[in-house]
Amino acid sequence: MDIYLTPRCNLACSKCYASDYVRYTERLSTSEFRLLLGELREARVFCVVFLGGEPLTASDFFAISRHSIDIGMYTSLSTNGILLTKRNVDRMKNIGIERVQVSMDGATRETVEYFKGAGTYEPTLDGIRRATARGLHVHVGYVLTSKNCGELEQFLDLIVSLGVQSCHFMSLMPFGKAKATFDYWELAPGAWKATIDRLAMLQRQYAGKIEIQFERKFEFEDKLLQVPRSKISELDLFTMSCEAGRYEATVMPNGDVVPCVFFADDSEWIGGNVRKQSFQEIWDNSKPFNYFRQISSGDIVGKCAKCKAAHLCRGGCRAIAYHMTGNFRGVDTRCPHDPKISPQMFRLDTA
């Protein structure tokens, strides 16, 4: 469960998808966030992630986080790392926060500061060092682009040396500041496939040193293509298709609830607001959430209709499809596959 505490941030990263969130001039109060957390607990939500902007710029971050932990929620945050000061890290440890995700999209000073801004490289590393030294599980998020996809081994060696326990390689999304430069930074389909194959190899190479996660959308082992949809586990489908509205929801700073954060700027896709409705009511009954759950591979227009893997990925990311084609039922434009070609093309190279 993602909760965006504040639109405020201490940086102005050049590809930040949250840069549009300055429009949120209203914000839930501390007591309203606490009430929301109680509702989520009753709804059997067991894990929350606090995001922003930069969540550590919120004056009530620690009060809200402590309440989340006190009522039994596994609580973590996503931060740019700059505000992981000794004082903040000590407070996190003392109230029971166990996991911190830090964004860092490169191995070198030049690459990191290209995206984050001048003077951010060492403070990011220092923040990571402080968190790992205090025994926090540090998870680093790395958005793959045409600029940084050649730094994978160097990056892994660096964060392993800092004591990082896990990392996640993600695709660039065409939102916020990244929208204007998406075509320039996005990995072409062939480069994406080569990068995923490289990460699969590195996952084995670095086993025991660090846990490596990466998006496997559109990359399927041949055997899965022969298995009927009814025989595939929900966990497998979770890793291969869009989880918005089925396993995930997002609460924005003003209390709006959406299946996916990338639909928060369109009122048509806002399921409701926790100031007016309970979270459970929004989750169970709102039109946007039910629409996300009901869409199937047969609803996707275009090449997916003839694709042998459509039942696995369900057409890919609905946010990419909607924002790039204007059609919620459109094709995820990142998909490199031609359904007329043999299923072998879907193979994830694990050799």
Short mmCIF file of C-alpha atoms in Angstrom, two decimals:
data_model
loop_
_atom_site.label_atom_id
_atom_site.label_comp_id
_atom_site.label_asym_id
_atom_site.label_seq_id
_atom_site.Cartn_x
_atom_site.Cartn_y
_atom_site.Cartn_z
CA MET A 1 0.00 0.00 0.00
CA ASP A 2 1.55 3.30 -1.09
CA ILE A 3 0.78 6.48 0.84
CA TYR A 4 2.05 9.78 -0.54
CA LEU A 5 2.55 11.89 2.58
CA THR A 6 3.55 15.13 0.91
CA PRO A 7 4.22 16.65 -2.51
CA ARG A 8 7.20 18.57 -1.09
CA CYS A 9 10.77 17.54 -1.94
CA ASN A 10 14.25 18.81 -1.18
CA LEU A 11 15.46 17.95 -4.71
CA ALA A 12 14.32 18.54 -8.29
CA CYS A 13 15.38 15.35 -10.07
CA SER A 14 15.29 15.60 -13.85
CA LYS A 15 13.10 12.52 -14.43
CA CYS A 16 10.90 12.64 -11.31
CA TYR A 17 7.39 11.32 -11.98
CA ALA A 18 6.16 13.04 -8.78
CA SER A 19 7.12 16.52 -9.95
CA ASP A 20 3.48 17.14 -10.91
CA TYR A 21 2.30 16.59 -7.33
CA VAL A 22 2.87 20.24 -6.38
CA ARG A 23 -0.77 20.62 -7.42
CA TYR A 24 -1.78 19.06 -4.11
CA THR A 25 -2.33 22.22 -2.09
CA GLU A 26 -4.51 20.31 0.41
CA ARG A 27 -3.14 17.51 2.57
CA LEU A 28 -4.58 15.13 5.10
CA SER A 29 -3.84 16.14 8.67
CA THR A 30 -1.79 13.98 11.03
CA SER A 31 -4.96 12.72 12.71
CA GLU A 32 -6.54 11.93 9.32
CA PHE A 33 -3.50 9.90 8.30
CA ARG A 34 -3.75 8.02 11.60
CA LEU A 35 -7.43 7.29 11.00
CA LEU A 36 -6.59 6.09 7.49
CA LEU A 37 -3.97 3.70 8.85
CA GLY A 38 -6.54 2.29 11.25
CA GLU A 39 -8.93 1.69 8.35
CA LEU A 40 -6.19 -0.01 6.36
CA ARG A 41 -5.40 -2.28 9.30
CA GLU A 42 -9.06 -3.26 9.56
CA ALA A 43 -9.03 -3.95 5.82
CA ARG A 44 -6.17 -6.41 6.45
CA VAL A 45 -3.51 -4.30 4.78
CA PHE A 46 -0.28 -5.40 6.41
CA CYS A 47 2.35 -3.26 4.69
CA VAL A 48 2.58 0.47 3.93
CA VAL A 49 5.22 2.50 2.12
CA PHE A 50 5.42 6.25 2.71
CA LEU A 51 6.45 8.31 -0.32
CA GLY A 52 6.43 11.89 -1.60
CA GLY A 53 7.87 14.19 -2.81
CA GLU A 54 10.31 13.36 -0.09
CA PRO A 55 8.47 11.85 2.91
CA LEU A 56 11.16 13.01 5.33
CA THR A 57 10.23 16.65 4.58
CA ALA A 58 6.85 16.04 6.24
CA SER A 59 6.99 17.38 9.80
CA ASP A 60 4.68 14.59 10.99
CA PHE A 61 6.48 11.72 9.24
CA PHE A 62 7.71 10.17 12.47
CA ALA A 63 4.40 10.59 14.29
CA ILE A 64 2.52 8.90 11.44
CA SER A 65 5.14 6.18 11.04
CA ARG A 66 5.15 5.41 14.77
CA HIS A 67 1.37 5.01 14.71
CA SER A 68 1.60 2.70 11.70
CA ILE A 69 4.11 0.51 13.51
CA ASP A 70 2.19 0.62 16.81
CA ILE A 71 -0.92 -0.86 15.15
CA GLY A 72 1.08 -3.67 13.58
CA MET A 73 1.80 -2.45 10.05
CA TYR A 74 5.10 -3.28 8.37
CA THR A 75 6.27 0.25 7.62
CA SER A 76 8.89 1.51 5.19
CA LEU A 77 9.64 4.62 3.17
CA SER A 78 10.96 5.63 -0.23
CA THR A 79 13.50 8.45 -0.04
CA ASN A 80 16.14 10.12 -2.17
CA GLY A 81 18.59 9.46 0.68
CA ILE A 82 19.77 13.02 1.25
CA LEU A 83 17.83 13.38 4.52
CA LEU A 84 19.07 10.10 5.97
CA THR A 85 20.95 12.09 8.60
CA LYS A 86 22.25 10.43 11.76
CA ARG A 87 19.35 11.89 13.73
CA ASN A 88 16.70 10.72 11.27
CA VAL A 89 18.22 7.25 10.91
CA ASP A 90 18.42 6.88 14.71
CA ARG A 91 14.76 7.90 15.04
CA MET A 92 13.74 5.39 12.35
CA LYS A 93 15.57 2.63 14.15
CA ASN A 94 14.14 3.60 17.52
CA ILE A 95 10.48 3.57 16.40
CA GLY A 96 10.83 0.29 14.52
CA ILE A 97 11.20 1.15 10.83
CA GLU A 98 13.10 -1.77 9.32
CA ARG A 99 13.33 -1.00 5.61
CA VAL A 100 14.28 2.05 3.57
CA GLN A 101 14.23 2.35 -0.22
CA VAL A 102 16.70 4.84 -1.66
CA SER A 103 16.62 6.06 -5.25
CA MET A 104 19.98 6.02 -7.00
CA ASP A 105 20.12 5.74 -10.78
CA GLY A 106 23.79 5.26 -11.50
CA ALA A 107 27.18 4.17 -10.23
CA THR A 108 29.22 7.28 -10.96
CA ARG A 109 29.02 10.81 -9.65
CA GLU A 110 28.40 12.09 -13.18
CA THR A 111 25.40 9.83 -13.79
CA VAL A 112 23.81 10.20 -10.35
CA GLU A 113 24.11 13.98 -10.41
CA TYR A 114 22.90 14.12 -14.01
CA PHE A 115 19.54 12.92 -12.72
CA LYS A 116 19.53 14.11 -9.08
CA GLY A 117 21.39 17.40 -9.34
CA ALA A 118 24.82 18.74 -8.45
CA GLY A 119 26.20 17.86 -5.05
CA THR A 120 23.91 14.87 -4.42
CA TYR A 121 26.26 11.93 -5.00
CA GLU A 122 28.20 11.85 -1.73
CA PRO A 123 25.19 12.79 0.45
CA THR A 124 23.26 9.88 -1.08
CA LEU A 125 26.10 7.46 -0.35
CA ASP A 126 26.49 8.88 3.16
CA GLY A 127 22.77 8.39 3.84
CA ILE A 128 22.96 4.77 2.70
CA ARG A 129 26.02 4.19 4.89
CA ARG A 130 24.27 5.56 7.96
CA ALA A 131 21.18 3.44 7.39
CA THR A 132 23.08 0.20 6.85
CA ALA A 133 25.34 0.92 9.83
CA ARG A 134 22.23 1.13 12.05
CA GLY A 135 21.00 -2.21 10.79
CA LEU A 136 18.22 -0.99 8.52
CA HIS A 137 17.41 -3.03 5.43
CA VAL A 138 18.38 -0.68 2.60
CA HIS A 139 16.81 -1.37 -0.78
CA VAL A 140 18.04 0.74 -3.71
CA GLY A 141 15.75 1.57 -6.62
CA TYR A 142 17.40 2.03 -10.03
CA VAL A 143 15.43 3.31 -13.02
CA LEU A 144 16.95 1.92 -16.21
CA THR A 145 17.63 4.43 -18.98
CA SER A 146 19.78 4.68 -22.08
CA LYS A 147 22.27 6.67 -20.00
CA ASN A 148 22.82 4.26 -17.09
CA CYS A 149 22.19 0.75 -18.44
CA GLY A 150 25.94 0.27 -18.97
CA GLU A 151 26.81 0.75 -15.29
CA LEU A 152 25.11 -2.31 -13.81
CA GLU A 153 28.13 -4.22 -12.48
CA GLN A 154 29.81 -1.06 -11.23
CA PHE A 155 26.60 -0.05 -9.47
CA LEU A 156 26.17 -3.46 -7.85
CA ASP A 157 29.77 -3.50 -6.61
CA LEU A 158 29.28 -0.03 -5.14
CA ILE A 159 26.08 -0.73 -3.22
CA VAL A 160 27.34 -4.11 -2.00
CA SER A 161 30.34 -2.26 -0.54
CA LEU A 162 27.90 0.05 1.25
CA GLY A 163 26.07 -2.86 2.87
CA VAL A 164 22.90 -2.64 0.76
CA GLN A 165 20.85 -5.83 1.00
CA SER A 166 18.60 -5.60 -2.05
CA CYS A 167 17.96 -3.57 -5.19
CA HIS A 168 15.31 -3.24 -7.85
CA PHE A 169 15.81 -2.29 -11.50
CA MET A 170 12.76 -0.59 -13.00
CA SER A 171 11.67 0.81 -16.34
CA LEU A 172 11.36 4.54 -16.95
CA MET A 173 7.80 5.88 -16.85
CA PRO A 174 6.63 8.78 -19.05
CA PHE A 175 5.25 10.95 -16.26
CA GLY A 176 6.22 14.17 -14.54
CA LYS A 177 9.51 15.56 -15.76
CA ALA A 178 10.37 12.35 -17.60
CA LYS A 179 7.46 12.82 -19.98
CA ALA A 180 9.28 15.46 -22.05
CA THR A 181 12.45 13.37 -22.44
CA PHE A 182 10.97 9.88 -22.37
CA ASP A 183 11.78 9.12 -26.01
CA TYR A 184 15.41 10.12 -25.42
CA TRP A 185 16.01 8.14 -22.21
CA GLU A 186 13.79 5.12 -22.77
CA LEU A 187 15.51 1.85 -23.62
CA ALA A 188 14.57 0.55 -27.07
CA PRO A 189 12.88 -2.89 -27.00
CA GLY A 190 16.07 -4.67 -28.08
CA ALA A 191 18.17 -2.88 -25.48
CA TRP A 192 15.55 -3.64 -22.82
CA LYS A 193 15.66 -7.36 -23.64
CA ALA A 194 19.48 -7.36 -23.57
CA THR A 195 19.47 -5.54 -20.23
CA ILE A 196 16.99 -7.97 -18.68
CA ASP A 197 19.09 -10.93 -19.87
CA ARG A 198 22.15 -9.25 -18.38
CA LEU A 199 20.36 -8.75 -15.06
CA ALA A 200 19.30 -12.41 -15.02
CA MET A 201 22.97 -13.35 -15.31
CA LEU A 202 24.00 -10.85 -12.63
CA GLN A 203 21.27 -12.15 -10.33
CA ARG A 204 23.04 -15.51 -10.32
CA GLN A 205 26.52 -13.99 -10.17
CA TYR A 206 25.73 -11.86 -7.11
CA ALA A 207 23.64 -14.48 -5.29
CA GLY A 208 24.59 -14.45 -1.63
CA LYS A 209 25.88 -10.87 -1.86
CA ILE A 210 22.71 -8.95 -2.69
CA GLU A 211 19.14 -9.69 -3.75
CA ILE A 212 18.51 -8.39 -7.27
CA GLN A 213 14.98 -7.77 -8.50
CA PHE A 214 13.93 -6.59 -11.94
CA GLU A 215 10.83 -6.32 -14.07
CA ARG A 216 10.12 -9.47 -16.05
CA LYS A 217 7.13 -8.13 -17.94
CA PHE A 218 7.11 -9.43 -21.53
CA GLU A 219 9.83 -11.95 -20.69
CA PHE A 220 8.38 -15.46 -20.32
CA GLU A 221 9.86 -18.91 -20.08
CA ASP A 222 8.58 -21.18 -22.85
CA LYS A 223 6.96 -23.62 -20.42
CA LEU A 224 4.57 -20.94 -19.14
CA LEU A 225 3.14 -20.46 -22.62
CA GLN A 226 1.93 -24.06 -22.61
CA VAL A 227 0.17 -23.83 -19.22
CA PRO A 228 -3.55 -22.97 -19.11
CA ARG A 229 -4.38 -19.67 -17.38
CA SER A 230 -6.26 -21.52 -14.63
CA LYS A 231 -3.13 -23.47 -13.70
CA ILE A 232 -0.84 -20.47 -13.23
CA SER A 233 -0.42 -19.28 -9.66
CA GLU A 234 -1.53 -15.82 -8.62
CA LEU A 235 2.03 -15.13 -7.48
CA ASP A 236 3.40 -15.82 -10.96
CA LEU A 237 0.77 -13.59 -12.53
CA PHE A 238 1.53 -10.90 -9.97
CA THR A 239 5.13 -10.66 -11.21
CA MET A 240 4.16 -10.65 -14.89
CA SER A 241 1.14 -8.36 -15.13
CA CYS A 242 -0.30 -5.13 -13.79
CA GLU A 243 -1.17 -5.43 -10.10
CA ALA A 244 -2.97 -2.08 -9.78
CA GLY A 245 -6.42 -2.43 -8.23
CA ARG A 246 -5.88 -6.13 -7.58
CA TYR A 247 -3.03 -6.16 -5.09
CA GLU A 248 -2.15 -2.49 -4.83
CA ALA A 249 -3.72 0.89 -4.16
CA THR A 250 -2.35 4.38 -3.66
CA VAL A 251 -3.45 7.22 -1.40
CA MET A 252 -2.43 10.70 -2.51
CA PRO A 253 -1.59 13.56 -0.08
CA ASN A 254 -5.14 14.96 -0.20
CA GLY A 255 -6.78 11.58 0.47
CA ASP A 256 -7.64 10.60 -3.11
CA VAL A 257 -7.44 6.84 -3.63
CA VAL A 258 -6.40 5.45 -7.01
CA PRO A 259 -5.54 1.94 -8.27
CA CYS A 260 -2.24 3.30 -9.64
CA VAL A 261 -0.36 6.51 -8.88
CA PHE A 262 0.01 7.22 -12.59
CA PHE A 263 -3.76 7.76 -12.88
CA ALA A 264 -3.95 10.27 -10.02
CA ASP A 265 -4.06 13.28 -12.34
CA ASP A 266 -7.28 12.14 -14.05
CA SER A 267 -10.50 12.50 -12.01
CA GLU A 268 -12.10 9.67 -14.00
CA TRP A 269 -9.73 7.20 -12.34
CA ILE A 270 -9.98 8.42 -8.75
CA GLY A 271 -11.90 5.82 -6.78
CA GLY A 272 -12.86 8.18 -3.99
CA ASN A 273 -11.43 10.21 -1.13
CA VAL A 274 -10.91 8.92 2.41
CA ARG A 275 -12.33 12.16 3.82
CA LYS A 276 -15.69 11.18 2.34
CA GLN A 277 -15.64 7.37 2.18
CA SER A 278 -13.92 4.55 3.96
CA PHE A 279 -10.98 2.92 2.24
CA GLN A 280 -12.81 -0.42 2.28
CA GLU A 281 -15.81 1.07 0.48
CA ILE A 282 -13.55 2.60 -2.19
CA TRP A 283 -11.62 -0.66 -2.61
CA ASP A 284 -14.74 -2.83 -2.85
CA ASN A 285 -17.14 -0.69 -4.82
CA SER A 286 -15.50 2.09 -6.81
CA LYS A 287 -15.77 1.94 -10.57
CA PRO A 288 -12.04 2.51 -11.33
CA PHE A 289 -10.91 -0.31 -9.03
CA ASN A 290 -13.43 -2.75 -10.43
CA TYR A 291 -12.53 -1.77 -13.98
CA PHE A 292 -8.87 -2.56 -13.32
CA ARG A 293 -9.79 -5.95 -11.87
CA GLN A 294 -12.15 -6.96 -14.63
CA ILE A 295 -9.95 -6.24 -17.62
CA SER A 296 -8.56 -9.36 -19.26
CA SER A 297 -6.26 -10.13 -22.17
CA GLY A 298 -9.31 -10.40 -24.43
CA ASP A 299 -10.15 -6.75 -23.74
CA ILE A 300 -6.83 -5.41 -25.04
CA VAL A 301 -7.01 -4.00 -28.55
CA GLY A 302 -4.27 -4.37 -31.15
CA LYS A 303 -1.61 -7.04 -31.44
CA CYS A 304 -2.39 -8.57 -28.02
CA ALA A 305 -5.49 -10.20 -29.48
CA LYS A 306 -3.27 -12.65 -31.42
CA CYS A 307 -0.51 -13.00 -28.87
CA LYS A 308 0.18 -16.36 -27.18
CA ALA A 309 1.39 -14.64 -24.03
CA ALA A 310 -1.45 -12.15 -23.57
CA HIS A 311 -3.00 -14.21 -20.78
CA LEU A 312 0.22 -13.80 -18.80
CA CYS A 313 0.92 -10.08 -19.08
CA ARG A 314 -2.68 -8.96 -19.74
CA GLY A 315 -1.36 -6.36 -22.15
CA GLY A 316 1.27 -4.94 -19.80
CA CYS A 317 1.11 -1.67 -17.88
CA ARG A 318 -2.25 0.07 -18.14
CA ALA A 319 -0.71 3.44 -17.29
CA ILE A 320 1.76 3.25 -20.18
CA ALA A 321 -1.00 2.12 -22.54
CA TYR A 322 -3.42 4.82 -21.44
CA HIS A 323 -0.98 7.72 -21.49
CA MET A 324 0.88 6.69 -24.65
CA THR A 325 -2.09 5.59 -26.79
CA GLY A 326 -5.00 7.40 -25.15
CA ASN A 327 -6.81 4.08 -24.69
CA PHE A 328 -6.99 2.21 -21.37
CA ARG A 329 -7.39 -1.00 -23.38
CA GLY A 330 -4.44 -0.18 -25.62
CA VAL A 331 -1.12 -2.00 -25.91
CA ASP A 332 1.79 -1.23 -23.61
CA THR A 333 4.06 0.48 -26.13
CA ARG A 334 7.20 -1.01 -24.53
CA CYS A 335 6.25 -4.53 -25.64
CA PRO A 336 8.76 -5.75 -28.24
CA HIS A 337 6.90 -8.85 -29.35
CA ASP A 338 5.30 -9.69 -32.66
CA PRO A 339 2.56 -12.31 -32.12
CA LYS A 340 3.12 -13.69 -35.63
CA ILE A 341 6.57 -14.94 -34.60
CA SER A 342 7.27 -18.22 -32.76
CA PRO A 343 6.71 -18.27 -28.97
CA GLN A 344 10.47 -18.80 -28.63
CA MET A 345 10.84 -15.04 -28.82
CA PHE A 346 9.29 -14.76 -25.37
CA ARG A 347 12.03 -16.80 -23.76
CA LEU A 348 13.86 -15.28 -20.82
CA ASP A 349 17.53 -16.09 -21.40
CA THR A 350 18.68 -17.80 -18.22
CA ALA A 351 21.72 -19.53 -19.69
#
